[in-house]
Amino acid sequence: MELRRRLVEAYERKEGTYFELAQRFGVGEATVYRLLKRKREHGNIKPSAPTGVSDEELPEFVGLVNELPNATLEQLKDAWISRTRRQLSRSSIVRALRRAGITRKKTIGGPSEVVAEAPKTRRKAG
C-alpha cells in the first residue's frame, strides 16, 4: 500500500510520465496505468478482494465436487457462489479442479464422470 500511495502522489505532483514513474518505482508501466485507473474509477488504491478458490478452501471445494459429481462447470460455479456468497468465474472453477487433481471425463451419450487422480508430473526433456 505504501508503494501505491507514493506512486499516486508522485503522479499527482506531475513528477513524471507513466514510463518514468514505472522506472523510478521499479514496476511495469501497465502497473502504473492500472493503479491510476483504479484511483480514477474507484477513488482508492486498495487491492481488489481475492478471487478464486483459495488453498484453504480447496478441501471444501473437493467436497462440493464429490456431492455433485455430474454437475457442469456452470452448476459447480453456481453451487460454490451459493455456498460462499462470493463471485467466481468458470475459469476459476477449472483452475481449482486442476489444483485438486480432479479430471472430468465425458462418457459417450451420458453425463460427465468426475475422476480424482493424482496430479500428473512433467517429464524432463533430454
Coordinates of C-alpha atoms in Angstrom, one line a residue, residues 36-96:
L36 CA -4.1 5.3 -11.6
K37 CA -7.1 3.9 -13.4
R38 CA -8.2 2.3 -10.2
K39 CA -7.8 5.6 -8.3
R40 CA -9.9 7.4 -11.0
E41 CA -12.7 4.8 -11.2
H42 CA -12.9 3.7 -7.5
G43 CA -11.5 6.7 -5.7
N44 CA -9.0 4.5 -3.8
I45 CA -5.9 2.4 -4.5
K46 CA -6.8 -0.6 -2.3
P47 CA -6.2 -4.0 -4.0
S48 CA -9.3 -5.9 -5.0
A49 CA -10.6 -8.8 -2.9
P50 CA -9.0 -12.1 -3.8
T51 CA -10.9 -14.2 -6.3
G52 CA -10.9 -17.9 -7.0
V53 CA -10.8 -20.9 -4.6
S54 CA -8.0 -20.4 -2.0
D55 CA -5.8 -23.2 -0.9
E56 CA -7.7 -23.2 2.5
E57 CA -11.0 -23.6 0.7
L58 CA -9.8 -26.4 -1.7
P59 CA -10.9 -29.3 0.6
E60 CA -14.4 -27.8 0.8
F61 CA -14.4 -27.3 -3.0
V62 CA -13.5 -31.0 -3.5
G63 CA -16.3 -31.9 -1.1
L64 CA -18.7 -29.9 -3.3
V65 CA -17.5 -31.7 -6.4
N66 CA -18.0 -35.1 -4.7
E67 CA -21.5 -34.0 -3.7
L68 CA -22.3 -33.0 -7.3
P69 CA -20.3 -35.5 -9.5
N70 CA -22.2 -34.9 -12.7
A71 CA -22.5 -31.1 -12.4
T72 CA -21.4 -28.9 -15.3
L73 CA -18.8 -26.2 -14.7
E74 CA -21.6 -23.7 -14.6
Q75 CA -23.5 -25.7 -12.0
L76 CA -20.4 -26.1 -9.9
K77 CA -19.8 -22.3 -10.1
D78 CA -23.4 -21.5 -9.1
A79 CA -23.2 -24.0 -6.2
W80 CA -19.9 -22.5 -5.0
I81 CA -21.3 -19.0 -5.2
S82 CA -24.4 -20.0 -3.3
R83 CA -22.2 -21.6 -0.6
T84 CA -19.6 -18.9 -0.2
R85 CA -21.5 -15.8 -1.3
R86 CA -18.5 -14.7 -3.4
Q87 CA -18.5 -14.3 -7.2
L88 CA -16.4 -16.8 -9.1
S89 CA -15.7 -17.4 -12.8
R90 CA -15.8 -20.7 -14.7
S91 CA -12.1 -20.3 -15.3
S92 CA -11.6 -20.2 -11.5
I93 CA -13.5 -23.4 -11.2
V94 CA -11.3 -25.1 -13.9
R95 CA -8.2 -23.9 -12.1
A96 CA -9.5 -25.2 -8.8

